[in-house]
Coordinates of C-alpha atoms in Angstrom, one line a residue:
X1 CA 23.4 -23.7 -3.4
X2 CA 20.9 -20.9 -3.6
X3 CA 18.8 -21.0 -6.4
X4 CA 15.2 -20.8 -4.7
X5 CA 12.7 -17.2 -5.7
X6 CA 15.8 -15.5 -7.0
X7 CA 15.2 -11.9 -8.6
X8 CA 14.6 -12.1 -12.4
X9 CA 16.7 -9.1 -13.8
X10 CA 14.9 -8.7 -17.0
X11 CA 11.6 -9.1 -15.4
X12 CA 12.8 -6.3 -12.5
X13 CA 14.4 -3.7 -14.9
X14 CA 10.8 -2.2 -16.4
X15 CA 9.0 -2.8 -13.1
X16 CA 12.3 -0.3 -12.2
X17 CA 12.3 1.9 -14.4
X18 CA 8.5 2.4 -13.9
X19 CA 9.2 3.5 -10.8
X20 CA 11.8 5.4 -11.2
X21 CA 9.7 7.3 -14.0
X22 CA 6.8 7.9 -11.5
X23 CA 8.6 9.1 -8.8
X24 CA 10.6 11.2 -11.0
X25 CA 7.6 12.6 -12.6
X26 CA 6.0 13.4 -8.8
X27 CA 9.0 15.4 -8.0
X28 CA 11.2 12.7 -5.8
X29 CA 15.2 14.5 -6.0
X30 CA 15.8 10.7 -4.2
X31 CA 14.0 7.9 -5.8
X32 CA 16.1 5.2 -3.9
X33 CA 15.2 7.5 -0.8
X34 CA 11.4 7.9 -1.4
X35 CA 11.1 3.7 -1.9
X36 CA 12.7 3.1 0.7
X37 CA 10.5 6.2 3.0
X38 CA 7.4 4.1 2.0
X39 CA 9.0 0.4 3.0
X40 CA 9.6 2.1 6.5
X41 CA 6.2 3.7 6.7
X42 CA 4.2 0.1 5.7
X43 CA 6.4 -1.2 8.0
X44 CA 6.1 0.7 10.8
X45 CA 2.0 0.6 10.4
X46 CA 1.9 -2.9 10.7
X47 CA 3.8 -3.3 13.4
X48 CA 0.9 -1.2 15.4
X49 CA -1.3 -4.5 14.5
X50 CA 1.5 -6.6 16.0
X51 CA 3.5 -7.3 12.5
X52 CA 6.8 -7.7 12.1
X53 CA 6.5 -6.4 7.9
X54 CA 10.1 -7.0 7.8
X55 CA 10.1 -10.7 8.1
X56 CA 7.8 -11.3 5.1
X57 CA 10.6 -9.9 3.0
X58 CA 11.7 -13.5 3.6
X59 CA 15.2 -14.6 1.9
X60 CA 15.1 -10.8 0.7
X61 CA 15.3 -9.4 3.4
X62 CA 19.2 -8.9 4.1
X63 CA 19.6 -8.0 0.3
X64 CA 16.9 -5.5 1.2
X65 CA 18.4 -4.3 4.1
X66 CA 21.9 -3.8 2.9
X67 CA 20.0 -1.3 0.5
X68 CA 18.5 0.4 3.2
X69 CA 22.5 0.7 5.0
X70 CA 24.1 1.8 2.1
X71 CA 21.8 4.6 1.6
X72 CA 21.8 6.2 5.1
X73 CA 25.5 6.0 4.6
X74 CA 26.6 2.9 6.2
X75 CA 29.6 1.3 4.8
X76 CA 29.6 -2.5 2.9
X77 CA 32.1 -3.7 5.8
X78 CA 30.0 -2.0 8.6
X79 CA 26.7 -3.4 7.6
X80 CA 27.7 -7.2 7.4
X81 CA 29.3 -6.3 10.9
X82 CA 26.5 -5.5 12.2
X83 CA 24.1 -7.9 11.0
X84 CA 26.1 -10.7 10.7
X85 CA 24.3 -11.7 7.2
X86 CA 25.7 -14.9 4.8
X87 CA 27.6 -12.4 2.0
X88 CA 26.3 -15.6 -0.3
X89 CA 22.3 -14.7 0.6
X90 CA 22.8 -10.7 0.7
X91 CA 24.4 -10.8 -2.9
X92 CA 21.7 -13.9 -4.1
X93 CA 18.7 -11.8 -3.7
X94 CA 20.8 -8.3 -5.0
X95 CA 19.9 -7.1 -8.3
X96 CA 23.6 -5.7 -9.3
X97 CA 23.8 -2.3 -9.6
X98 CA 19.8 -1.4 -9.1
X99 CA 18.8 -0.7 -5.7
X100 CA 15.3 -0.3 -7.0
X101 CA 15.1 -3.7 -8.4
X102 CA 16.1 -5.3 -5.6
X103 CA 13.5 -3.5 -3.5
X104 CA 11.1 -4.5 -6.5
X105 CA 11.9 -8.3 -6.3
X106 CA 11.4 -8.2 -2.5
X107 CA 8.3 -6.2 -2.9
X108 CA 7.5 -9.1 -5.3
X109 CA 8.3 -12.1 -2.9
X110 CA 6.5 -10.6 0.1
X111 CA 3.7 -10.1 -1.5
X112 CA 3.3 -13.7 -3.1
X113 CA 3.8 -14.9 0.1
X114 CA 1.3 -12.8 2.3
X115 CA -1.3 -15.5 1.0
X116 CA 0.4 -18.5 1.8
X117 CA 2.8 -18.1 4.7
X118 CA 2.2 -17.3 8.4
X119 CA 2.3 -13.1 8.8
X120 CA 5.6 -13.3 11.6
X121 CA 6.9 -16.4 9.6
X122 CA 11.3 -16.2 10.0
X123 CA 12.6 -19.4 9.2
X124 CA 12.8 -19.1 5.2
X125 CA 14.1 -21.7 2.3
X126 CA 16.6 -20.9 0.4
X127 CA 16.8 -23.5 -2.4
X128 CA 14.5 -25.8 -4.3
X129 CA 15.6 -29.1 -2.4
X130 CA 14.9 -27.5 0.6
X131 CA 18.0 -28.4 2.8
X132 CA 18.9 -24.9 3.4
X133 CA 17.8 -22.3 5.2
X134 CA 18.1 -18.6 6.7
X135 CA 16.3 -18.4 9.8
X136 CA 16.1 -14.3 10.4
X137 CA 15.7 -14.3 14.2
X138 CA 19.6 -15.6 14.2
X139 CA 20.1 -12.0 13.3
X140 CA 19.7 -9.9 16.4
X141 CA 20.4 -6.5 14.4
X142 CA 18.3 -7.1 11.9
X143 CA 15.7 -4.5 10.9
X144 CA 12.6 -5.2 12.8
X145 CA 9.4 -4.2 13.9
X146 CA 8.9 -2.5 17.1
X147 CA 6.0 -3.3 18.9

């Protein structure tokens, strides 16, 4: 059972809204799009110190991913294809029906981890007991940083 760091909807939904209201207000036609233009940019800078940004998304990370897909136009049945992701961990750490929350809620999560976890850690809980786990270099088409 997953139950471990799972997205709070009613503490996500002003957090996205918030965004949504800034970006709108700056001009962004494609909220979704300019959140997800920034992850890539962080992402892409630290990998130029060596740091793979996407693994601190942790247990978020396919949920966050699976966003990313869907936007540039990949299909539900393509994506899980490729990556080869648990459905059951993708739709744990989903916000239904708000891209921007999910991407909140991972934002979240990697950053109360940055503190207390190795940078390049990829082996990540996924319940309160800890007996199970996601280990994200299993995933050979995940997003990751290239070095």
């Amino acid at each position: 059972m997953i139950n471990k760091c799972l997205p709070n909807i009613e503490e996500l939904t002003p957090i996205a809204d918030n965004i949504r209201i800034i970006l709108t207000e700056r001009g962004s036609k494609d909220v979704l799009g300019t959140v997800i233009e920034n992850i890539r940019k962080s992402a892409d800078m630290l990998a130029q110190h060596k740091i793979d940004a996407w693994l601190g998304y942790g247990v978020y990370l396919p949920a966050v991913e699976r966003v990313i897909a869907l936007h540039s136009g990949e299909s539900e049945t393509d994506f899980y294809m490729r990556t080869q992701y648990p459905v059951n961990v993708v739709e744990a750490y989903t916000v239904p029906n708000d891209d921007i929350a999910t991407l909140a809620a991972a934002d979240q999560f990697s950053q109360m981890h940055k503190a207390i976890v190795p940078i390049n850690t990829a082996v990540w809980c996924l319940n309160e007991d800890e007996q199970h786990y996601i280990n994200l270099l299993e995933y050979e088409n995940r997003l990751k940083a290239t070095f």
